[in-house]
mmCIF file of C-alpha atoms and ligand atoms in Angstrom:
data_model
loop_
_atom_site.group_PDB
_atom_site.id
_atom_site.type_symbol
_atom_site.label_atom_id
_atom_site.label_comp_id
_atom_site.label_asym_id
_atom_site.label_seq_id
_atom_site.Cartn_x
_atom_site.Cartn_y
_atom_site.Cartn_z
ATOM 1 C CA UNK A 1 40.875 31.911 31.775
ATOM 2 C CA UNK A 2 42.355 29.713 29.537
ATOM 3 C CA UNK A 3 40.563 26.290 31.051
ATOM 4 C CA UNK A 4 37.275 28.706 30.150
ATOM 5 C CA UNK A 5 38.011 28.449 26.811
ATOM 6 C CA UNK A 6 39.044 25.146 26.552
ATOM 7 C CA UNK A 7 35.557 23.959 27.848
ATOM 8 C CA UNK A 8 33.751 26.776 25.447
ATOM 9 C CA UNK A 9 35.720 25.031 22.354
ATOM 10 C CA UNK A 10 35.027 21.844 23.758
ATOM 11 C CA UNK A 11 30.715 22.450 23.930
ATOM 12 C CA UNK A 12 31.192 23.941 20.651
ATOM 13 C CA UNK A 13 32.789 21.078 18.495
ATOM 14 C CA UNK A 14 30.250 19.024 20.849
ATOM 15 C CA UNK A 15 27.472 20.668 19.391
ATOM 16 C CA UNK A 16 28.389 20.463 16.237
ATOM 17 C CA UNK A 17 28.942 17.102 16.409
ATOM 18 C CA UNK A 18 25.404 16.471 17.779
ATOM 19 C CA UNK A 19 24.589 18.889 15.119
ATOM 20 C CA UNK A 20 26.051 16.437 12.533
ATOM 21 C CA UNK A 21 23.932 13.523 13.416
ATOM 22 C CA UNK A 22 20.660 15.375 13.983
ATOM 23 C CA UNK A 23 19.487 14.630 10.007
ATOM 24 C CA UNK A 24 20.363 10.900 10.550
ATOM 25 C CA UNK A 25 18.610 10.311 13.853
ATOM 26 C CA UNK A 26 15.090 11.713 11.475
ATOM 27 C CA UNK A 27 16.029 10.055 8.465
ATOM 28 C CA UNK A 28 13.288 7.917 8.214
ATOM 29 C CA UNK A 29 10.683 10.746 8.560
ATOM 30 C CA UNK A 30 12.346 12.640 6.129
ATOM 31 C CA UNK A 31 13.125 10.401 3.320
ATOM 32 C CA UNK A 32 10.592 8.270 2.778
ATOM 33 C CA UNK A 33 7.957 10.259 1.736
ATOM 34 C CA UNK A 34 10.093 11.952 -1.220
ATOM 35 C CA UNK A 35 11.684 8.847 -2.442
ATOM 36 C CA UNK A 36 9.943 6.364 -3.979
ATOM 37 C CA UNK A 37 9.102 3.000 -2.659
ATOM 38 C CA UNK A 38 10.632 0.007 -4.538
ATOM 39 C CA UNK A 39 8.804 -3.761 -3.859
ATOM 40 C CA UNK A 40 10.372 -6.571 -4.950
ATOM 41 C CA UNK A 41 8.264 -9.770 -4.827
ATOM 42 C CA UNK A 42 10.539 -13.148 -4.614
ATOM 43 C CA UNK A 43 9.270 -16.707 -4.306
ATOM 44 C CA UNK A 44 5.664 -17.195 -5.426
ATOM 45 C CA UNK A 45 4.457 -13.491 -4.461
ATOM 46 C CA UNK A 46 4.367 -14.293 -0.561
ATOM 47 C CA UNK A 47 7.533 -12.907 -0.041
ATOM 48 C CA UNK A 48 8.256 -9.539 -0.255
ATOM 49 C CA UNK A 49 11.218 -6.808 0.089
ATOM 50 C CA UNK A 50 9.597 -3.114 0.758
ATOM 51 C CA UNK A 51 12.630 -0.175 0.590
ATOM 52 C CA UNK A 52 11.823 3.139 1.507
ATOM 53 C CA UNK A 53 14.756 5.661 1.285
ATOM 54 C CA UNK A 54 17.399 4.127 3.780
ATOM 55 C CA UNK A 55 14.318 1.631 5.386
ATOM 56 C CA UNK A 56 13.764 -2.253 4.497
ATOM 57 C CA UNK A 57 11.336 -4.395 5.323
ATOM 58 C CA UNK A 58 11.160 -7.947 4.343
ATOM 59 C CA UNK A 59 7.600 -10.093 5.226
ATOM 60 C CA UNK A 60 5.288 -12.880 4.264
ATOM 61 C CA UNK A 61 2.135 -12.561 3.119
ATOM 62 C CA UNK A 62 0.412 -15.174 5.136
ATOM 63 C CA UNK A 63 -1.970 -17.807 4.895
ATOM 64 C CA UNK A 64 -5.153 -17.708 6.648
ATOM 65 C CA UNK A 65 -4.925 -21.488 7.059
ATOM 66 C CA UNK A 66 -1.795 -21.028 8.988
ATOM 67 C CA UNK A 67 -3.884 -18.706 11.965
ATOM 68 C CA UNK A 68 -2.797 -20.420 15.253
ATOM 69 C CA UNK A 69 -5.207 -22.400 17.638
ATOM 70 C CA UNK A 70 -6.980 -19.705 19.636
ATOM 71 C CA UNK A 71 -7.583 -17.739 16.939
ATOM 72 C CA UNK A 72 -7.885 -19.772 13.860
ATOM 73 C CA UNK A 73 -11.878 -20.086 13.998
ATOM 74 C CA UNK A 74 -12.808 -16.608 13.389
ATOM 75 C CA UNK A 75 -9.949 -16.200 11.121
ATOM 76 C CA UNK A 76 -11.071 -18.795 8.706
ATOM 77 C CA UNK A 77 -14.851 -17.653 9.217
ATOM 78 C CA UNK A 78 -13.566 -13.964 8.514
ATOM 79 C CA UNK A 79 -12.044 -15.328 5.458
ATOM 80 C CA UNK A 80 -14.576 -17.338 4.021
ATOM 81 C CA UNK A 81 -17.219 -13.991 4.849
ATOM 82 C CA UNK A 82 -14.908 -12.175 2.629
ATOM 83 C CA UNK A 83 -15.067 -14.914 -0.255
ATOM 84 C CA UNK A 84 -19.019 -15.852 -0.225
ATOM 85 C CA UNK A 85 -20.351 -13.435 1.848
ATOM 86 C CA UNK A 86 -24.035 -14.286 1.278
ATOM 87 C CA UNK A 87 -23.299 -17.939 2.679
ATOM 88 C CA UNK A 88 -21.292 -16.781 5.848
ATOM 89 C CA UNK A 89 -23.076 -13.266 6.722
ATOM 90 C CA UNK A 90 -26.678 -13.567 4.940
ATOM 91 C CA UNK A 91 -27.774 -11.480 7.867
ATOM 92 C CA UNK A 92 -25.464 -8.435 6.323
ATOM 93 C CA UNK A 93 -24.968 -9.463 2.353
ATOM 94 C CA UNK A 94 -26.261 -8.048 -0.418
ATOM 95 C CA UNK A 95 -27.822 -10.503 -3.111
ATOM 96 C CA UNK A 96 -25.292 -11.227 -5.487
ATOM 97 C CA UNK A 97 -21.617 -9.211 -4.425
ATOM 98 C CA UNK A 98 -18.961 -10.236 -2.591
ATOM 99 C CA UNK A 99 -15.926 -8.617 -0.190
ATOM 100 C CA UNK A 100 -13.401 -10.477 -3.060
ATOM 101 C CA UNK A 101 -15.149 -9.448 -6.128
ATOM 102 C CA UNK A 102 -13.119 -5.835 -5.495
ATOM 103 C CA UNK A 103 -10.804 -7.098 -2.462
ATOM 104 C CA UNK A 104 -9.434 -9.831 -4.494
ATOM 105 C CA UNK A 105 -8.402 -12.912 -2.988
ATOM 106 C CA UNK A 106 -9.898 -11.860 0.271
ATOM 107 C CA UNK A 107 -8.155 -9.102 0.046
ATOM 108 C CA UNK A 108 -4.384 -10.769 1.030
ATOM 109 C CA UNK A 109 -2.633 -9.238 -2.386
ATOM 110 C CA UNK A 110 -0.671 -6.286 -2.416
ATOM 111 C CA UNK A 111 -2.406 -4.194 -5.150
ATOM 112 C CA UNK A 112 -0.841 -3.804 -8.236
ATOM 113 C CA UNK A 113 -2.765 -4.842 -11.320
ATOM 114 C CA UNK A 114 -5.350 -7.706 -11.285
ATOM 115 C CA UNK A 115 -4.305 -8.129 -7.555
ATOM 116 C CA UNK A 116 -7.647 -5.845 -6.673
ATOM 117 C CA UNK A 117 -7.696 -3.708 -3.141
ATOM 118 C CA UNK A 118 -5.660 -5.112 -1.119
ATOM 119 C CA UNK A 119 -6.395 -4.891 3.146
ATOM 120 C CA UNK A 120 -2.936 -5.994 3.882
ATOM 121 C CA UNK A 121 -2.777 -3.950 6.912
ATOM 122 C CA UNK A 122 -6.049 -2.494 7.662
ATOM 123 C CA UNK A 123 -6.042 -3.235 11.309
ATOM 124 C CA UNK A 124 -3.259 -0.621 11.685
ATOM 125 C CA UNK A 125 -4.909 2.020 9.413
ATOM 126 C CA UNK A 126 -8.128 2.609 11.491
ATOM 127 C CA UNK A 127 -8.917 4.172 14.281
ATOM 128 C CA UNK A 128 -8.626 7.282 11.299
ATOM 129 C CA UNK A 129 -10.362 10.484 9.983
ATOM 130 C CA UNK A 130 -12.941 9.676 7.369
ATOM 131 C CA UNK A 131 -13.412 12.789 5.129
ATOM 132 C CA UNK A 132 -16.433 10.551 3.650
ATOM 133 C CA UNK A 133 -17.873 10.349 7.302
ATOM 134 C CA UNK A 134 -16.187 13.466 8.734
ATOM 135 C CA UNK A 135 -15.132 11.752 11.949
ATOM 136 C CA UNK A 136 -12.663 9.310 12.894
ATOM 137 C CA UNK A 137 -13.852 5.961 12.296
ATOM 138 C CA UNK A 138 -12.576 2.583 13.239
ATOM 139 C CA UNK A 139 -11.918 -0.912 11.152
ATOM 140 C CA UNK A 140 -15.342 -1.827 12.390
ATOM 141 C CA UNK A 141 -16.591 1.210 10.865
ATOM 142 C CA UNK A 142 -15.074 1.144 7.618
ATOM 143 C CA UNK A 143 -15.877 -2.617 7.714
ATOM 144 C CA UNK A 144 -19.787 -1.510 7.899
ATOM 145 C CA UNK A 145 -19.352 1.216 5.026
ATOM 146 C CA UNK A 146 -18.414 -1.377 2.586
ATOM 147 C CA UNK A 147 -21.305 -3.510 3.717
ATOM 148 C CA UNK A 148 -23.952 -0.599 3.483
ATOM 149 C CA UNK A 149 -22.774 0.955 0.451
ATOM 150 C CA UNK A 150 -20.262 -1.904 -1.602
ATOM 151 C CA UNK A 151 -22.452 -4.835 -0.820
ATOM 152 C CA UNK A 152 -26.006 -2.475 -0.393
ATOM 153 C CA UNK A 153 -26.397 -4.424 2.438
ATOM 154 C CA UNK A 154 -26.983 -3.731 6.296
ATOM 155 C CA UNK A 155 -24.102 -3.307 8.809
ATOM 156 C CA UNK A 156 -23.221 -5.489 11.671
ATOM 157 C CA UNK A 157 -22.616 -4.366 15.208
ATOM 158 C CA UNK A 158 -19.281 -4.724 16.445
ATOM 159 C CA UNK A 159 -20.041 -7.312 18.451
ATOM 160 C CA UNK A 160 -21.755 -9.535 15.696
ATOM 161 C CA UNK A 161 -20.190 -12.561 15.229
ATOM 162 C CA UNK A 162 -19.161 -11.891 11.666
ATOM 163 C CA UNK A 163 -17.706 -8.449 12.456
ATOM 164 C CA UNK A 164 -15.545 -10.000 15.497
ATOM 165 C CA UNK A 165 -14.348 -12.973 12.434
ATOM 166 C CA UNK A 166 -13.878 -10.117 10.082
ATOM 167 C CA UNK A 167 -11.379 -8.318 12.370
ATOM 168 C CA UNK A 168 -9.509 -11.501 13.185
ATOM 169 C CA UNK A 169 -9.164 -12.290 9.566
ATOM 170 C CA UNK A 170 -8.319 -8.512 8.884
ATOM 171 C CA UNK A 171 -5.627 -8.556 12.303
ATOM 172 C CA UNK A 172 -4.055 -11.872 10.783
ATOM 173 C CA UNK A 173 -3.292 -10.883 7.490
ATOM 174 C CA UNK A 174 -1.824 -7.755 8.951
ATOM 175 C CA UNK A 175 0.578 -9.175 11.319
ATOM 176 C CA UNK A 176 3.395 -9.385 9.321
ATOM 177 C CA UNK A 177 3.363 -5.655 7.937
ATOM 178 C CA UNK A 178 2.772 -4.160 11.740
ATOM 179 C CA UNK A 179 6.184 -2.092 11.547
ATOM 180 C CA UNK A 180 5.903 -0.441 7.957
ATOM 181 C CA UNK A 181 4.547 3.159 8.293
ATOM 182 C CA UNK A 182 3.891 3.821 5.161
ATOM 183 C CA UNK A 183 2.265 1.251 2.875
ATOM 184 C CA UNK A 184 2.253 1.822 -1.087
ATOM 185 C CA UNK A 185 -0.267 -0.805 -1.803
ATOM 186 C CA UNK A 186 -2.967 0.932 0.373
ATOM 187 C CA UNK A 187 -5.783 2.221 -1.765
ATOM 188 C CA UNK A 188 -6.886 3.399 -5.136
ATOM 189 C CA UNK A 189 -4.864 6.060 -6.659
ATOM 190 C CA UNK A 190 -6.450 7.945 -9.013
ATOM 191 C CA UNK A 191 -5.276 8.134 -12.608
ATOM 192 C CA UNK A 192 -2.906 10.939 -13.825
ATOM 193 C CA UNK A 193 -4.730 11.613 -17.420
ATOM 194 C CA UNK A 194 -6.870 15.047 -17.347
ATOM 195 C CA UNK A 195 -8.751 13.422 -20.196
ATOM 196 C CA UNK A 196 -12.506 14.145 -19.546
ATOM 197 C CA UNK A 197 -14.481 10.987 -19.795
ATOM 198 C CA UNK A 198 -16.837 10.108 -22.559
ATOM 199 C CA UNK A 199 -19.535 8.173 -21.588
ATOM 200 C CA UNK A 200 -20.935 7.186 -24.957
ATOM 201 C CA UNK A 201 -17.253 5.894 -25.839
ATOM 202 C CA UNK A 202 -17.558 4.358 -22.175
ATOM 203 C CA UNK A 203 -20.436 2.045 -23.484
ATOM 204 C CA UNK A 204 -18.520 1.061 -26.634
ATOM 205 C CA UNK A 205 -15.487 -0.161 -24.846
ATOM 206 C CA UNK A 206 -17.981 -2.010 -22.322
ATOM 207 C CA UNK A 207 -19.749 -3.974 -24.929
ATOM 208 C CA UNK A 208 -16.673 -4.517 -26.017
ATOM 209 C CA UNK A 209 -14.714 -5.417 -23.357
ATOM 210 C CA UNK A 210 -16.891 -6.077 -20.170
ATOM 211 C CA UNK A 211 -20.033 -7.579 -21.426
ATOM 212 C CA UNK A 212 -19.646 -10.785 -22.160
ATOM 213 C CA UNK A 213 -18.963 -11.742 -18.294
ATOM 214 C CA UNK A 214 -20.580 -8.623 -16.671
ATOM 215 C CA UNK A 215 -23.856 -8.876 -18.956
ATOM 216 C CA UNK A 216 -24.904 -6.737 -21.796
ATOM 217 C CA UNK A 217 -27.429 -4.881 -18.897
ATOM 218 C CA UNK A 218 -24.345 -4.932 -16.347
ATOM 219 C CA UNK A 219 -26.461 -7.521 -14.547
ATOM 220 C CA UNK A 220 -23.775 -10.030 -13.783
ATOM 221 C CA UNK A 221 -23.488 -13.415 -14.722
ATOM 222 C CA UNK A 222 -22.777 -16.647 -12.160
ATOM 223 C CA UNK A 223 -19.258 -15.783 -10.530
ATOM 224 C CA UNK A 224 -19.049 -12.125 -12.720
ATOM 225 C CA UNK A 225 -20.589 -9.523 -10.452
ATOM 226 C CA UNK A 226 -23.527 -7.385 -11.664
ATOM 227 C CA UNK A 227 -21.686 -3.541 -12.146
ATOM 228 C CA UNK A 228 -25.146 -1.889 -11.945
ATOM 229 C CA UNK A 229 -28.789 -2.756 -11.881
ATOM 230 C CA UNK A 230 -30.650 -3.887 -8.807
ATOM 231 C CA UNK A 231 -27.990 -5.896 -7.467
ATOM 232 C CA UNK A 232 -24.743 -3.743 -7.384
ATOM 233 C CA UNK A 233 -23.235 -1.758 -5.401
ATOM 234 C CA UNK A 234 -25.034 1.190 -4.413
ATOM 235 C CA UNK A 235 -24.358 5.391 -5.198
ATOM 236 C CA UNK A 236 -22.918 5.672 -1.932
ATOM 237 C CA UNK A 237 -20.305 3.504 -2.619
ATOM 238 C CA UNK A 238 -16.633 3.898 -2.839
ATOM 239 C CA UNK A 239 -16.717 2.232 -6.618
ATOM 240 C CA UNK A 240 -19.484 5.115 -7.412
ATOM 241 C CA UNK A 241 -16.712 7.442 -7.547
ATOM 242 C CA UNK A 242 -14.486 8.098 -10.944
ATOM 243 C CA UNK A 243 -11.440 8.594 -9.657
ATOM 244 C CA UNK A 244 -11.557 4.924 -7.897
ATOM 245 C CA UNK A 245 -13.453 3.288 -10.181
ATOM 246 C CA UNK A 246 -11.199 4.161 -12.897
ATOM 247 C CA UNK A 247 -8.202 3.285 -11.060
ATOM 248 C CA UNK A 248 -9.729 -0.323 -10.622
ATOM 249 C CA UNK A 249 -11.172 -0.885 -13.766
ATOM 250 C CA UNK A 250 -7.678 0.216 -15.281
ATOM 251 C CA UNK A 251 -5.515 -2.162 -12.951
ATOM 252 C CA UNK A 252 -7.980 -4.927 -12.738
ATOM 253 C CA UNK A 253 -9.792 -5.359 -15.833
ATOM 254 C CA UNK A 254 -10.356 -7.028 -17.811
ATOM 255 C CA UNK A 255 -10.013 -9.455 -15.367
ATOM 256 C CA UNK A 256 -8.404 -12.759 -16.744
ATOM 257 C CA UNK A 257 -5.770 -11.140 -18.367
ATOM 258 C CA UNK A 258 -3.084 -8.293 -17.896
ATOM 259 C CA UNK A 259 -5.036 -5.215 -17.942
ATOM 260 C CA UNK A 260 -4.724 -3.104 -21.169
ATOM 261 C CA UNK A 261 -6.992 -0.030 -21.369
ATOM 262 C CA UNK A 262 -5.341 3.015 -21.505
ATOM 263 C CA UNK A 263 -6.092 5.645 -19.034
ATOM 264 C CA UNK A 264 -8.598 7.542 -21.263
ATOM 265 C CA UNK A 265 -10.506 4.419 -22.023
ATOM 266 C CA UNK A 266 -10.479 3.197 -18.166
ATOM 267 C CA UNK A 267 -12.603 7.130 -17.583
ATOM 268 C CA UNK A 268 -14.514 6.629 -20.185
ATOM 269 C CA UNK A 269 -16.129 2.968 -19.334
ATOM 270 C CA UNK A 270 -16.297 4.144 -15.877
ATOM 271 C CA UNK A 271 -17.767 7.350 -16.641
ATOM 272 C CA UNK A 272 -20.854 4.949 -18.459
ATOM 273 C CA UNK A 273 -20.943 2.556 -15.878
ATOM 274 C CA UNK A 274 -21.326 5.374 -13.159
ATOM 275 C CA UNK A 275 -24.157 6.728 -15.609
ATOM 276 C CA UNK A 276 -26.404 3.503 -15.124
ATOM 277 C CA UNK A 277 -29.097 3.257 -12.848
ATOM 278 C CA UNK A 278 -28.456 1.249 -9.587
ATOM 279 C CA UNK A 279 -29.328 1.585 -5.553
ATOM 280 C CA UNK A 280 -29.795 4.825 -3.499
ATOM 281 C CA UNK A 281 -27.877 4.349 -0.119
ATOM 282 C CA UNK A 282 -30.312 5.343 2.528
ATOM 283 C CA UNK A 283 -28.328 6.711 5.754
HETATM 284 C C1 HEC B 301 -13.263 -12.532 -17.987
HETATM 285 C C2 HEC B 301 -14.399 -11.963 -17.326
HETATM 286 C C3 HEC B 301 -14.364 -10.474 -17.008
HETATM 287 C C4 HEC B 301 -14.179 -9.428 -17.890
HETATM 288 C C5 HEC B 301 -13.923 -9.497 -19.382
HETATM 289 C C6 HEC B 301 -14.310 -8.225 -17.097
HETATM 290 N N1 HEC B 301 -14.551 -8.529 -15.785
HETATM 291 FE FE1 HEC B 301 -14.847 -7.222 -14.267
HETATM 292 N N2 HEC B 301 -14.846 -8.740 -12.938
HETATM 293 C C7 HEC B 301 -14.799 -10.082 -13.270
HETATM 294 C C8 HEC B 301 -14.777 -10.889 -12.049
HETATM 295 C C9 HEC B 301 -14.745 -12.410 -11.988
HETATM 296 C C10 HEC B 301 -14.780 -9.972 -10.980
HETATM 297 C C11 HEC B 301 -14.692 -10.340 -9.507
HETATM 298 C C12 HEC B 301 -13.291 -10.794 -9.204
HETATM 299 C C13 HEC B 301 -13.152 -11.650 -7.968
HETATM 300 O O1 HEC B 301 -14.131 -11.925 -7.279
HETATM 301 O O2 HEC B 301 -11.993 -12.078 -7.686
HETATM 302 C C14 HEC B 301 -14.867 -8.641 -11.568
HETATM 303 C C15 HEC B 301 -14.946 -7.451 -10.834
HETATM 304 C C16 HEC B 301 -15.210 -6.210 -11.398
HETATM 305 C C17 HEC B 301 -15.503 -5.009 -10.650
HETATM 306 C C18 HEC B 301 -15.618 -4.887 -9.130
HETATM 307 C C19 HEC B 301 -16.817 -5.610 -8.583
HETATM 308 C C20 HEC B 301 -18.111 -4.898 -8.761
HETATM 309 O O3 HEC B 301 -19.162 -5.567 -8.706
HETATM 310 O O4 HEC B 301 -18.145 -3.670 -8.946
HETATM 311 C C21 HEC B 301 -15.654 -3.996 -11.568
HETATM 312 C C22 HEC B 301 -15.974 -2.556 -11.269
HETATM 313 C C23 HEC B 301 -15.434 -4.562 -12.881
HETATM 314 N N3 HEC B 301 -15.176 -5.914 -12.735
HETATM 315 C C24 HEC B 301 -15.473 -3.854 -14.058
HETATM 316 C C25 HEC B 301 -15.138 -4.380 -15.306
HETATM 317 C C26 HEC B 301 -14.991 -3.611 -16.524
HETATM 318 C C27 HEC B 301 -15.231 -2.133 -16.624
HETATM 319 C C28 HEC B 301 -14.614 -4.484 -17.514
HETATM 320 C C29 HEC B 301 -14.284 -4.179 -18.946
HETATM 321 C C30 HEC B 301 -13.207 -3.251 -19.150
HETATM 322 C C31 HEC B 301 -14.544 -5.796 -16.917
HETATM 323 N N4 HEC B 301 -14.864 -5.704 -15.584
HETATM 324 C C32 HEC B 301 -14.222 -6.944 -17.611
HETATM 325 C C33 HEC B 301 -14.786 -10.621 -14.537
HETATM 326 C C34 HEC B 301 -14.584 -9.888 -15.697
HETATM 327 C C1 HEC B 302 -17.886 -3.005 -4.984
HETATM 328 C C2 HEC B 302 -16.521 -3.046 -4.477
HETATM 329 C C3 HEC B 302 -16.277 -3.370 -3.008
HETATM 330 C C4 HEC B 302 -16.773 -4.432 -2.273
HETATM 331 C C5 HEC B 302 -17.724 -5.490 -2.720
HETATM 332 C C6 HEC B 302 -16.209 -4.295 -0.943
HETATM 333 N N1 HEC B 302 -15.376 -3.222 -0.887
HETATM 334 FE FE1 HEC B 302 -14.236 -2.680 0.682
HETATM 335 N N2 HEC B 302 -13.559 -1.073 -0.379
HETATM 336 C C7 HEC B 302 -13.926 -0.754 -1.674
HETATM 337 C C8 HEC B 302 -13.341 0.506 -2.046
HETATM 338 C C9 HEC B 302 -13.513 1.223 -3.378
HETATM 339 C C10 HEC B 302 -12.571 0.931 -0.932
HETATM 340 C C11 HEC B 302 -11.758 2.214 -0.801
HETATM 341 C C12 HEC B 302 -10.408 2.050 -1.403
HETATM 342 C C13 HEC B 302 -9.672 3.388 -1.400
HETATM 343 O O1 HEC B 302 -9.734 4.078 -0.386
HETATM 344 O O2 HEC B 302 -9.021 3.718 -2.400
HETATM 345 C C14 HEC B 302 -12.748 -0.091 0.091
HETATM 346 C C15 HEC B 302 -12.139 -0.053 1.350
HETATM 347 C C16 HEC B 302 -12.261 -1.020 2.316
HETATM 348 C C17 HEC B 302 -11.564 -1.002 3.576
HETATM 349 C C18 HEC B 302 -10.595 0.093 4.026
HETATM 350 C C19 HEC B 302 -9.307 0.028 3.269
HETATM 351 C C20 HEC B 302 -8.428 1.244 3.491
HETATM 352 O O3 HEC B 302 -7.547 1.493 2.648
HETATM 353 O O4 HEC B 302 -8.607 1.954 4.471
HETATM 354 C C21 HEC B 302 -11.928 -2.121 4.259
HETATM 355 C C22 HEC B 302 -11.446 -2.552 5.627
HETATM 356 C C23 HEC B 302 -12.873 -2.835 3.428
HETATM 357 N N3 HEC B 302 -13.039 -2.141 2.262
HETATM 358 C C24 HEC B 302 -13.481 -4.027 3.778
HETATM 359 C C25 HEC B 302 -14.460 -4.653 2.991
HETATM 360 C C26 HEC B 302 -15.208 -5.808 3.414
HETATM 361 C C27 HEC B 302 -15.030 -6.534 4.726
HETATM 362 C C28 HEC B 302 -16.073 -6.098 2.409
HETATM 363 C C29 HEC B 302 -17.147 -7.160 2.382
HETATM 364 C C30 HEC B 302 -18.123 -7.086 3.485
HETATM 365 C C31 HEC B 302 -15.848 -5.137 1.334
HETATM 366 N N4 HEC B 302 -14.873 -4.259 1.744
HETATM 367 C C32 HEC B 302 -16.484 -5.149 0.119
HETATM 368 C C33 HEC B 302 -14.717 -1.498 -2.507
HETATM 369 C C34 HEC B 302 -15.397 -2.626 -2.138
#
């Protein structure tokens, strides 16, 4: 009788003690989410230090010119389609916009402002459900949206040379974030004003502002890509929208300098550039 108890007190303080460490063996589910991420950027921004609650992750962002042997061929082609895409994919550009006039410097940046949209880490962010597409869609997928609708271009197969470059550029200048499940540089988040936009102020500020390198028609001029007109990006595209465009044009731009339109103005010019004619996407 009394060895019975013994061994019931002795699965009871067990449990608890299993009990105990339950919460810490799903920390990392649980905290990250509610506590904020924190990225410190040391040595030239190409090293970084990523905490999320008790989680750290220290990386490189790397240089495509650093792609080993076997790959290094499509890597650098991938890269240079994503800085002149007319030269390297005529096939699939549009006329006059490129993958780094939003993805900025080919898209190896982590966000933040004037660092544009970053892809550090696309290749593990796809296959995913598009609520655009209402499917799941792979990198090669999202890879053709942007051409059909950023670029108003045509999209390549995923066996087209320049897709199969794209993805090796894309897989290389993911490596070193593989392991980090949650990345706070992914995307456009829109702004937090409830300020509704007005596009007659919108032009204002873009005379102001924008014109003198996007054109006083939005047309573009040399390296300054055309915003609307016959050129630009079409209505199906991701920049069509106010929420993202808004969040760009209020981290990027102006783009020389530290960005310094307030939330209100950023929904306002991209209310009036969303008001200008430019290309129908035909699906
Ligand atoms: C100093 C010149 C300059 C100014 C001023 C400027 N931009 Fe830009 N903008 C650029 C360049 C250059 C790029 C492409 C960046 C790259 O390729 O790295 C760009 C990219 C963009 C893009 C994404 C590409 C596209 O074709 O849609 C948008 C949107 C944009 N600018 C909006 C604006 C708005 C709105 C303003 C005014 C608030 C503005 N820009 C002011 C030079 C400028
Ligand atoms: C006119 C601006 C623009 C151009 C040019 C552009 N993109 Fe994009 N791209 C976007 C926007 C906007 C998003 C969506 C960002 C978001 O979800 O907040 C996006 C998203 C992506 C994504 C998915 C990122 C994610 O978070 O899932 C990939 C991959 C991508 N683009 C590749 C490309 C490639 C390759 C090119 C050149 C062929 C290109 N883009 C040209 C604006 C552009």
């Amino acid at each position: 009788m009394n060895r019975l108890l013994v061994w019931i007190l002795f699965a009871c303080v067990l449990i608890g003690i299993v009990a105990i460490f339950i919460p810490y063996l799903t920390i990392p589910e649980t905290t990250y989410s509610d506590s904020p991420s924190t990225l410190e950027t040391i040595i030239e921004g190409k090293h970084y230090i990523l905490t999320q609650g008790s989680q750290k992750y220290e990386f490189d962002l790397v240089d495509p010119e650093d792609a080993p042997d076997p790959i290094r061929t499509h890597v650098i082609l991938g890269f240079n389609i994503m800085n002149e895409t007319k030269t390297y994919a005529p096939t699939y550009a549009g006329d006059a916009i490129t993958c780094t006039n939003c993805h900025f410097s080919a898209g190896n940046t982590l966000g933040g402002a004037n660092n544009g949209i970053s892809l550090v880490g696309a290749s593990t962010w796809y296959p995913s459900y598009s609520k655009r597409d209402q499917r799941v869609i792979t990198l090669q997928d999202r890879i053709r949206n942007c051409f059909e609708r950023s670029l108003n271009g045509k999209p390549p197969a995923d066996n087209a040379l320049e897709m199969i470059a794209l993805i090796a550029y894309l897989d290389w200048i993911s490596h070193n974030v593989k392991g980090i499940k949650q990345m706070p540089w992914r995307g456009l988040v829109p702004l937090t004003s409830k300020h509704t936009p007005e596009k007659d102020n919108g032009a204002a500020y873009y005379q102001k502002y924008c014109s003198m390198c996007h054109g006083y028609e939005g047309e573009g001029i040399e390296e300054n890509p055309p915003l609307w007109g016959e050129n630009a990006f079409n209505d199906g595209a991701g920049m069509n929208d106010l929420d993202k465009l808004s969040a760009f044009i209020y981290l990027n731009m102006p783009y020389t300098r530290a960005p310094f339109l307030s939330e209100e103005q950023s929904l306002d010019v991209a209310a009036f550039i969303i008001s200008q004619p430019r290309p129908t996407f035909k699906k």
